Short mmCIF file of C-alpha atoms (C1' of nucleotides) in Angstrom, two decimals:
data_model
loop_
_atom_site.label_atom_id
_atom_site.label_comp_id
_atom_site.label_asym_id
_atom_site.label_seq_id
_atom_site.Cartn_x
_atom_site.Cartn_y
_atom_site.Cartn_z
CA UNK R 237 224.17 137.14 -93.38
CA UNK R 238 223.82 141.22 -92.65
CA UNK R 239 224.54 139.67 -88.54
CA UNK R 240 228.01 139.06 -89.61
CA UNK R 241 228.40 141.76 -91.64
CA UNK R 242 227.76 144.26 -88.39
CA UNK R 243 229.48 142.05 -85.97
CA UNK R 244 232.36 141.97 -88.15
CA UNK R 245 232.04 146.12 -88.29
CA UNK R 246 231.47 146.55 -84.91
CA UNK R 247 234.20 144.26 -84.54
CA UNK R 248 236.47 147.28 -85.54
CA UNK R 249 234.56 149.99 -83.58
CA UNK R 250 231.15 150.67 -81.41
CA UNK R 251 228.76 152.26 -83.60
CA UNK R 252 224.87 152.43 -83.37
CA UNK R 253 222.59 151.75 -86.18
CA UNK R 254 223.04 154.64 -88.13
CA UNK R 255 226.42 154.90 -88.16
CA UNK R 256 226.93 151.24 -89.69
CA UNK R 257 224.63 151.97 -92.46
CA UNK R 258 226.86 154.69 -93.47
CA UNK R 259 230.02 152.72 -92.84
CA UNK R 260 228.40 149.85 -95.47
CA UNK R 261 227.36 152.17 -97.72
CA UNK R 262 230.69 153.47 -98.13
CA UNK R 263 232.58 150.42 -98.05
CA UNK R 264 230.50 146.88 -98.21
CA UNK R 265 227.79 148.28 -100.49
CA UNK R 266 229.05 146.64 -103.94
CA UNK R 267 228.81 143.59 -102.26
CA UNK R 268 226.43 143.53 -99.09
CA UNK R 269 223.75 146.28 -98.66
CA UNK R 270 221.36 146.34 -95.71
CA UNK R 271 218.38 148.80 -95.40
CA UNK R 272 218.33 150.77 -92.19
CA UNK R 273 215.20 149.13 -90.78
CA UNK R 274 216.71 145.66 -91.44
CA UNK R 275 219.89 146.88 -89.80
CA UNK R 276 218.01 147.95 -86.36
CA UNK R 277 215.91 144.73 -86.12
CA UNK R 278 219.33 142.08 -86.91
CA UNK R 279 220.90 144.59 -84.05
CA UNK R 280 218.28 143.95 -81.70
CA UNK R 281 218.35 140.15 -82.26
CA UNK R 282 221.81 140.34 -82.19
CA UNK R 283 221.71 141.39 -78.63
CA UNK R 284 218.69 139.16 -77.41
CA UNK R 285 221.89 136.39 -78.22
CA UNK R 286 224.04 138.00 -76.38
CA UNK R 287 226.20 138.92 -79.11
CA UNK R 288 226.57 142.43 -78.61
CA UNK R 289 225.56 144.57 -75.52
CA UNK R 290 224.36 148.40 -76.27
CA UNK R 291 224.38 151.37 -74.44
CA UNK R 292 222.36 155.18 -74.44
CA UNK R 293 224.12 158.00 -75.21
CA UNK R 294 222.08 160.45 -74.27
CA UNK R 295 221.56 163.66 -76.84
CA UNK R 296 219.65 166.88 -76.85
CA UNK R 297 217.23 167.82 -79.39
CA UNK R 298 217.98 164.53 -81.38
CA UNK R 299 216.71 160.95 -80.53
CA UNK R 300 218.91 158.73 -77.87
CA UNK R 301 221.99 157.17 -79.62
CA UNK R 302 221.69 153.40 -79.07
CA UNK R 303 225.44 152.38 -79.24
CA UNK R 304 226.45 148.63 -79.88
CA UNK R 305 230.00 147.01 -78.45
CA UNK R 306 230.55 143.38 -79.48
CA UNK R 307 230.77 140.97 -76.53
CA UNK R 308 233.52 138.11 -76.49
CA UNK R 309 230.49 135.32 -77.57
CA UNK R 310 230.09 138.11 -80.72
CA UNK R 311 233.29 137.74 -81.62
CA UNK R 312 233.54 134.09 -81.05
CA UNK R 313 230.39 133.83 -83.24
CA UNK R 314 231.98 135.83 -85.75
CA UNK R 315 235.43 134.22 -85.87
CA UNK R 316 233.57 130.61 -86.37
CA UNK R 317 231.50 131.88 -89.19
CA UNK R 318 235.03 133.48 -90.98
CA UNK R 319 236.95 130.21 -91.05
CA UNK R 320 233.96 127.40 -91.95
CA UNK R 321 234.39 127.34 -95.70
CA UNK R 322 232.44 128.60 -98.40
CA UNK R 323 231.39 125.07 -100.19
CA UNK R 324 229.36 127.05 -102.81
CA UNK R 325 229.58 129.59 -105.58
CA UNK R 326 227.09 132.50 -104.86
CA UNK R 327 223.43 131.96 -106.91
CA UNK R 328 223.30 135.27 -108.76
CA UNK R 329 220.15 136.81 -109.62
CA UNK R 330 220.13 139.70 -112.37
CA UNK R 331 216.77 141.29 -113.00
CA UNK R 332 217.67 143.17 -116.14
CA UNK R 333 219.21 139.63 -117.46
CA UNK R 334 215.85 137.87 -116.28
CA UNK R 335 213.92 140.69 -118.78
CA UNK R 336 216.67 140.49 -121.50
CA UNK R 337 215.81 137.07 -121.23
CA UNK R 338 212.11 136.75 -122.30
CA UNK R 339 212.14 139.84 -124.17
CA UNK R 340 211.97 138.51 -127.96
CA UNK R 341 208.33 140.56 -128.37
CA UNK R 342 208.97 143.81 -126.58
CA UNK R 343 210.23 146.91 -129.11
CA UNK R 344 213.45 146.75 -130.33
CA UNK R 345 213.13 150.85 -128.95
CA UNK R 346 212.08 150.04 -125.22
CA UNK R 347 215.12 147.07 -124.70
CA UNK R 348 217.58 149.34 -126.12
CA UNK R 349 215.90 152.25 -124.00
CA UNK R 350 216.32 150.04 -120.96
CA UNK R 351 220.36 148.85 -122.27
CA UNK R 352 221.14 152.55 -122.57
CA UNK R 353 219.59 153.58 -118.99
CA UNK R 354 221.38 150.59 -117.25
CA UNK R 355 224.40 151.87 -118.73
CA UNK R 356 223.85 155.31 -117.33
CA UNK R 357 223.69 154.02 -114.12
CA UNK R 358 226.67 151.96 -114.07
CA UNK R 359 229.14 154.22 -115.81
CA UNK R 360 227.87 156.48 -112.47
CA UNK R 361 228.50 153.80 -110.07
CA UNK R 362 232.54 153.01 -111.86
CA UNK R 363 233.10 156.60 -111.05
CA UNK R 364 232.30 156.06 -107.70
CA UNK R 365 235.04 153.29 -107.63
CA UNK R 366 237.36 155.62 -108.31
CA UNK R 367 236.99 157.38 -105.08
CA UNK R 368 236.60 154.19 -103.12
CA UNK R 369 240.18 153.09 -104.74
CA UNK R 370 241.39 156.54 -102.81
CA UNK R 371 240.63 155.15 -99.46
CA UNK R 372 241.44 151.59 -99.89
CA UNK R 373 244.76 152.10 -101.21
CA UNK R 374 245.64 155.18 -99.01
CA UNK R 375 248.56 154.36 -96.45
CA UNK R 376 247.28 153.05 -92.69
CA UNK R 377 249.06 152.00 -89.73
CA UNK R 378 250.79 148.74 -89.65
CA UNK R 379 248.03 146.78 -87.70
CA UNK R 380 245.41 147.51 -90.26
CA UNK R 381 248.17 146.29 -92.71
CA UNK R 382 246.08 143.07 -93.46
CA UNK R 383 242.70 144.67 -93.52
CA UNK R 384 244.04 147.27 -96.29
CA UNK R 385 244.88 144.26 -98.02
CA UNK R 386 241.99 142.42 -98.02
CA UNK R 387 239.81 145.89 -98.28
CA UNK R 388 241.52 146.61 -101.47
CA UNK R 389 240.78 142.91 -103.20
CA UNK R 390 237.16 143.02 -103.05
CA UNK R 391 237.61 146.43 -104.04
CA UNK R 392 239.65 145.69 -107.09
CA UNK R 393 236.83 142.62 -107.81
CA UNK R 394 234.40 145.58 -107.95
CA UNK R 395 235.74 147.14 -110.29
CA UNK R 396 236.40 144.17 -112.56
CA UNK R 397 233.09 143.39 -112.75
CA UNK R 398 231.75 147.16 -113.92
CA UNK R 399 234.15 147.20 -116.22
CA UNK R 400 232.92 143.92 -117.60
CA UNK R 401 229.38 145.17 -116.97
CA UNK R 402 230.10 147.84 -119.26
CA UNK R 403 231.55 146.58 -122.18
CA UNK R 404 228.88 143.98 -122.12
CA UNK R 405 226.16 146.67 -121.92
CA UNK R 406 228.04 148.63 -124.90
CA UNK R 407 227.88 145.01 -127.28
CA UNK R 408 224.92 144.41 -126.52
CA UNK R 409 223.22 147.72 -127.40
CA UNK R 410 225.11 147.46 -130.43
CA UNK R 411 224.04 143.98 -130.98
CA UNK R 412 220.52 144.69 -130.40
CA UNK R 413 220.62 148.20 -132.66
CA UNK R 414 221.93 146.04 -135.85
CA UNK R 415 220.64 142.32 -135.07
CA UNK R 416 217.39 142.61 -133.34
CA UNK H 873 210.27 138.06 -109.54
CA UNK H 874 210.34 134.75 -109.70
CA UNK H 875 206.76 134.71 -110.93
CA UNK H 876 207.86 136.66 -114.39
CA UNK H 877 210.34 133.81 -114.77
CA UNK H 878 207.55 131.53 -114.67
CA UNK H 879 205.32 133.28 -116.97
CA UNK H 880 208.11 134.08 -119.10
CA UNK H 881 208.75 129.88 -119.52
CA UNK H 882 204.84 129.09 -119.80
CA UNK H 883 204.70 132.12 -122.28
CA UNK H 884 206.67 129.50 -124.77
CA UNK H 885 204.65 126.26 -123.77
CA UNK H 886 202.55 124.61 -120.81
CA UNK H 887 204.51 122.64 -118.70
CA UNK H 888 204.22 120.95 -115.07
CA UNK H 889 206.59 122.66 -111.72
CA UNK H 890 209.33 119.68 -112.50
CA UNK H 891 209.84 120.96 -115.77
CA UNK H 892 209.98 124.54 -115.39
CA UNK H 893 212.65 123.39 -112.83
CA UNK H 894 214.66 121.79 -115.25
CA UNK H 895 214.39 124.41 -117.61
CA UNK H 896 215.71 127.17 -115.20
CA UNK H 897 218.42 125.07 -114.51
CA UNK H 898 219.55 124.81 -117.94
CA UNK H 899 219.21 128.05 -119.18
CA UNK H 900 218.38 130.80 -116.34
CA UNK H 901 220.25 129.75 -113.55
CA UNK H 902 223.22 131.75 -113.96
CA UNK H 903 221.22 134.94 -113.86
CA UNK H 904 217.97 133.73 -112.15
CA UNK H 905 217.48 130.35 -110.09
CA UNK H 906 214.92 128.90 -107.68
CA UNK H 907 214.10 125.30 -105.50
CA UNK H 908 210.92 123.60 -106.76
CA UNK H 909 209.65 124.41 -103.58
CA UNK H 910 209.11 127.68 -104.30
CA UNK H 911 208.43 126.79 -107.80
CA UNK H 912 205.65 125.18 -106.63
CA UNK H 913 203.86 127.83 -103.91
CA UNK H 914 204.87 130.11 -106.95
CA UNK H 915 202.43 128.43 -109.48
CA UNK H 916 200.02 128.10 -106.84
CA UNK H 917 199.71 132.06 -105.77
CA UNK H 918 199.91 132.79 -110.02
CA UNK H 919 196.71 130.88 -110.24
CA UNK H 920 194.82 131.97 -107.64
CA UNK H 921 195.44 135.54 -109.20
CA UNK H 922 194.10 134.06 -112.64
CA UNK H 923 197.66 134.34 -114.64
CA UNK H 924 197.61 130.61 -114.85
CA UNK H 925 195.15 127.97 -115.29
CA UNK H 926 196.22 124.44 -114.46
CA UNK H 927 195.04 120.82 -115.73
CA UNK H 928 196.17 117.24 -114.57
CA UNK H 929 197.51 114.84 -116.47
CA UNK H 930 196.94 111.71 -115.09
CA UNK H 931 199.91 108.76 -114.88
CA UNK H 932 200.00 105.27 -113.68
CA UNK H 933 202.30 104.75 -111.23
CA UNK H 934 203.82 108.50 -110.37
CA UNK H 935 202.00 111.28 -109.10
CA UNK H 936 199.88 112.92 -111.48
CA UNK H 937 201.32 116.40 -112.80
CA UNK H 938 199.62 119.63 -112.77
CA UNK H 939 200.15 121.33 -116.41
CA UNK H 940 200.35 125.25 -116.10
CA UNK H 941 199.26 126.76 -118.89
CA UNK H 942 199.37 130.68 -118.59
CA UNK H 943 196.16 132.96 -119.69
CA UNK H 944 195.58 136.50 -121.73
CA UNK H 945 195.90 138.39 -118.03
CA UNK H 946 199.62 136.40 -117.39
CA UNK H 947 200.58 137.39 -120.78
CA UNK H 948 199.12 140.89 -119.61
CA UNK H 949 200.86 140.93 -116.01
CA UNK H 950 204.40 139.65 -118.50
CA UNK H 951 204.21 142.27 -120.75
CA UNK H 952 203.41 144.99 -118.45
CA UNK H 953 206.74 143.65 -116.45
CA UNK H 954 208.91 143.51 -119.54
CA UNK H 955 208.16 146.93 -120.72
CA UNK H 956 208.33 149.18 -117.41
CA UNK H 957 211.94 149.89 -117.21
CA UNK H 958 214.60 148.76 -114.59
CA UNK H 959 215.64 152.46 -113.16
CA UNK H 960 218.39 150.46 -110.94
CA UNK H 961 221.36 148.80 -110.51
CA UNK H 962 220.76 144.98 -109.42
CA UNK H 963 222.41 145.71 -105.77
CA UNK H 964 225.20 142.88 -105.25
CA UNK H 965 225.12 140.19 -102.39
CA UNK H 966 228.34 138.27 -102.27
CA UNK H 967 229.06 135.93 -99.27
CA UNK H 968 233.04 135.73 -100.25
CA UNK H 969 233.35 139.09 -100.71
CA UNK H 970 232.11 139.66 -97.05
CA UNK H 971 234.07 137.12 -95.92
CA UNK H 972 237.34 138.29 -97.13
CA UNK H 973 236.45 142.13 -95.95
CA UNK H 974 236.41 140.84 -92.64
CA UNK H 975 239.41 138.26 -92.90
CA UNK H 976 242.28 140.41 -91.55
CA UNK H 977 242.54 138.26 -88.44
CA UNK H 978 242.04 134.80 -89.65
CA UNK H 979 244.97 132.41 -91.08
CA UNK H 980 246.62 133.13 -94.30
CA UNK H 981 246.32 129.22 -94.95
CA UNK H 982 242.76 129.34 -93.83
CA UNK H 983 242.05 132.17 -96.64
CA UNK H 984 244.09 130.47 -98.96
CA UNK H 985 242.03 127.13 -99.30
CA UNK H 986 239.07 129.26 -99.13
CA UNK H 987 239.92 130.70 -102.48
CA UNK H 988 241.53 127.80 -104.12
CA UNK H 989 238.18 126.24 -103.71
CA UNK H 990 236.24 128.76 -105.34
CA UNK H 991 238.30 128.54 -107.92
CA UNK H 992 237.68 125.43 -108.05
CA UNK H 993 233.83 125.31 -107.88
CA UNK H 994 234.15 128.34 -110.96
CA UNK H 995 236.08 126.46 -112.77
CA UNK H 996 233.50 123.81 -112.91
CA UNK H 997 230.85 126.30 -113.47
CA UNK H 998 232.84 127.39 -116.69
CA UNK H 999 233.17 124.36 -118.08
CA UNK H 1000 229.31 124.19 -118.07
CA UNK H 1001 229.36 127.31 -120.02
CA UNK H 1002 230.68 125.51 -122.95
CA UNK H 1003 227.63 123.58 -123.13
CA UNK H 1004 225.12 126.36 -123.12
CA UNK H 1005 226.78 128.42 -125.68
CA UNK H 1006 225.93 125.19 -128.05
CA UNK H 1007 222.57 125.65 -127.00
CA UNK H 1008 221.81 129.37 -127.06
CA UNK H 1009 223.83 129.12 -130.99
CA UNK H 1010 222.17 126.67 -132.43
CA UNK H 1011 220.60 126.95 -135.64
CA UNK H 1012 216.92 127.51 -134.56
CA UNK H 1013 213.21 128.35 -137.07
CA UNK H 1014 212.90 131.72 -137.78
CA UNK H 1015 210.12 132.82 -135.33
CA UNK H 1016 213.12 132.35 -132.69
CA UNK H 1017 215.56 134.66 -133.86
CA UNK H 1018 215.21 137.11 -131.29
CA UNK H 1019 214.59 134.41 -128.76
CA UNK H 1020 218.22 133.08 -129.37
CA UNK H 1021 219.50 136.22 -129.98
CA UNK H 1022 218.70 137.42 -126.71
CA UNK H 1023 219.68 133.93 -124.72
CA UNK H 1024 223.13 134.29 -126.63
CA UNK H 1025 223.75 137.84 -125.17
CA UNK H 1026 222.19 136.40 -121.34
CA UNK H 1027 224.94 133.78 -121.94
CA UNK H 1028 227.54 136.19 -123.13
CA UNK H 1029 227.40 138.15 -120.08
CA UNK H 1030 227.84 135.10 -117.52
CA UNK H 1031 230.55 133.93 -119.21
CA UNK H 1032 232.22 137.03 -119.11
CA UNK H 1033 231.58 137.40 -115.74
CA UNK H 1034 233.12 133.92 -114.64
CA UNK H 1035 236.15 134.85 -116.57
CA UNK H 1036 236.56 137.95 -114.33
CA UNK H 1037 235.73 135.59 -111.45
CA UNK H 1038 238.69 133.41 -112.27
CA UNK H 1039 240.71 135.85 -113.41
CA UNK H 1040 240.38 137.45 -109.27
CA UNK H 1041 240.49 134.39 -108.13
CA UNK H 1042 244.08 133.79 -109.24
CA UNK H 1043 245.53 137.18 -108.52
CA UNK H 1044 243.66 137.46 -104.99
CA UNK H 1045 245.48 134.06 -104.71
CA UNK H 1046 249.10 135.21 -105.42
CA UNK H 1047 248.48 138.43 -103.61
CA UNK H 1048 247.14 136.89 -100.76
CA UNK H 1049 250.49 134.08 -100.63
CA UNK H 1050 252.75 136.74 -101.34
CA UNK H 1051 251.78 140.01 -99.39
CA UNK H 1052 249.45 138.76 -96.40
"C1'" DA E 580 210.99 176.69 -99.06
"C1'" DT E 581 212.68 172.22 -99.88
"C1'" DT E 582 215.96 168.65 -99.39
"C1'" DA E 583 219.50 166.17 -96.89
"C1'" DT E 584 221.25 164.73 -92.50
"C1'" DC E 585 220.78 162.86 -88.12
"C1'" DA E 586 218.37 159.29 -85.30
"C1'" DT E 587 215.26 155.60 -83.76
"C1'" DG E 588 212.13 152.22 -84.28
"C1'" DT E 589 207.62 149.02 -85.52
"C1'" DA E 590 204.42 146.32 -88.50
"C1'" DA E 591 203.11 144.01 -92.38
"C1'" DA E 592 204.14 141.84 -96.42
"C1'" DA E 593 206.96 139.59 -99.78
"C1'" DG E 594 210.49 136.57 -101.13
"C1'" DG E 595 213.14 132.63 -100.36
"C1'" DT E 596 215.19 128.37 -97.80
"C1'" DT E 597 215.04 124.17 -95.19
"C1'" DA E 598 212.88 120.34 -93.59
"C1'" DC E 599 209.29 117.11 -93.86
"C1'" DA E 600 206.32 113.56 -96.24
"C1'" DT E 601 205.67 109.96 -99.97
"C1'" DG E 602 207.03 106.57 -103.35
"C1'" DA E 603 207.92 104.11 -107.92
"C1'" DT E 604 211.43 103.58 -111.77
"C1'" DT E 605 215.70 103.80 -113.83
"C1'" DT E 606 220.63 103.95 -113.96
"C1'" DG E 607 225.16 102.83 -112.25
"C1'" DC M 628 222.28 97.96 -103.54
"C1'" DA M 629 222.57 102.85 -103.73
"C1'" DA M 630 221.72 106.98 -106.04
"C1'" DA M 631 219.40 109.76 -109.37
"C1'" DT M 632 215.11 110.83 -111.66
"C1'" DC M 633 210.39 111.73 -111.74
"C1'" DA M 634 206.54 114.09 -109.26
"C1'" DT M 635 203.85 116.74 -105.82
"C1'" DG M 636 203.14 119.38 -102.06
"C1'" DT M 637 203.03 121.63 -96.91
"C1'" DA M 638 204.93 123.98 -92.75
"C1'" DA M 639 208.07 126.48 -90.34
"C1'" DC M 640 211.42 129.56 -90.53
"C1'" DC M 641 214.57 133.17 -91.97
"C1'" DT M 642 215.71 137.24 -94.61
"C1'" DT M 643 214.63 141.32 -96.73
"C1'" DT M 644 211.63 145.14 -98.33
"C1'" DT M 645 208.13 148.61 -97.91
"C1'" DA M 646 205.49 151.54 -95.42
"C1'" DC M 647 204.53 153.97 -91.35
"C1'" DA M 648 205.65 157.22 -87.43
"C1'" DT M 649 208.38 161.24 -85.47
"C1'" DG M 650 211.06 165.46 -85.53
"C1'" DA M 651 214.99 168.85 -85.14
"C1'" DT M 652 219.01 171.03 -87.67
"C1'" DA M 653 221.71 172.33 -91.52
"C1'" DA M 654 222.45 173.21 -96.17
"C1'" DT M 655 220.90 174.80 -100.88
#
DNA sequence: ATTATCATGTAAAAGGTTACATGATTTG
DNA sequence: CAAATCATGTAACCTTTTACATGATAAT
């Protein structure tokens, strides 16, 4: 999936590898995430297909910048994968659920420990969202018009789902703290 | 991870690949899933490593089933698992999501029935929901209080989550026929 | 002084999917 | 008569993660 991901990026711009990890991280990460070493090798394939064609930029004291540029079969490639339907809902996979799950004879203290720490770390990544709303929703020129649109739905999804996350986490420690 | 599932089912009785199939489906599989083919290379790796010991249970007429029955070092390897704490944020893959990101260019009508159809498909998915929360709050012997208590709060969460789901669904919908 | 940023990549391992192979019994 | 259920497994492949390898510059 992370080939369509970058041919749809680099469908916008040329980048190199380093660039489109930042450019997920800021904008694709709540729902696709790639590591950079996975990005470099899908790049590479990518190009074996013919999908995208690179190019050196040369640099002083810093290694070569490999740029990508997606080639007309890219774009073809990634304009066939857009429009064949999704037939499926996506299979999620939780890990904290999976441990909630069989934890019946672990310490009250270390699942409530582990609630509270998960909470933590989502109340940081809602305030995140805020800053992410700043860019989605900020005025763009006309031709990006549909993009901002689209940017700012699986934004707004996003959020919904911290939220829920949240409240969730916040009944269930309380659950746990008076029923366990 | 999907070995923990596995020990965590065997940790509450022996049971063959099919079944522990069956019994993901039912009661993991909106948090945690797997093909019996996996299931089954799974089982196979667990007892090499000594967390499982397996015996066959011969029957006329089908293929006899291996019974997986798991030892004191799986209930070691579980525990050890349950009780080290998750220090992240379950990072989100979601195929629709990247879809739409990328869906400036493609047909509103195209987008459109892409949606409806998810809707669709979670719409179906909540109705099974219905049926697990009968499960997960029935009346069950003591020594499973925590058991259920924990499935009910597993449960909880999915529930919530499809409700968010639809919830998107239908205003991506309108937004989508109204503004694209 | 240490950490973050910039910048590329390879190799090995782990995790997961798809396809193949077999075949009887039960349900619709 | 077709499809679902029961029952096991292997092989090939694809995707993703972790670890390794290098090294300068800028910020704290």
């Amino acid at each position: 999936m992370l080939r369509y991901a970058l041919l749809g990026i680099l469908n916008y711009s040329p980048m190199n590898g380093y660039e489109l990890k930042q450019f997920m991280d800021n904008s694709t990460s709540h729902f696709w995430h790639a590591k950079l070493s996975q990005i470099y090798t899908t790049l590479k394939t990518l190009e074996e297909e013919g999908l995208l064609v690179s190019t050196i930029e040369a640099q002083q004291e810093r290694p070569d910048k490999r740029i990508y540029t997606i080639t007309d079969a890219g774009r073809g490639a990634l304009r066939a994968w857009l429009e064949q339907p999704l037939t499926e809902i996506e299979p999620a996979k939780d890990t904290l659920m999976l441990k909630l799950f069989f934890s019946a004879q672990v310490s009250k203290e270390t699942i409530l420990t582990q609630l509270r720490l998960q909470r933590a770390l989502y109340a940081q990544v809602a305030e995140q969202f805020g800053a992410l709303a700043e860019i989605t929703q900020m005025p763009r020129s006309p031709e990006l018009a549909k993009d901002a649109l689209l940017w700012e739905a699986t934004r707004s999804l996003g959020e919904r789902l911290i939220v829920v996350y949240l409240g969730w986490l916040d009944d269930t420690i309380k659950l746990v703290d008076t029923q366990f």
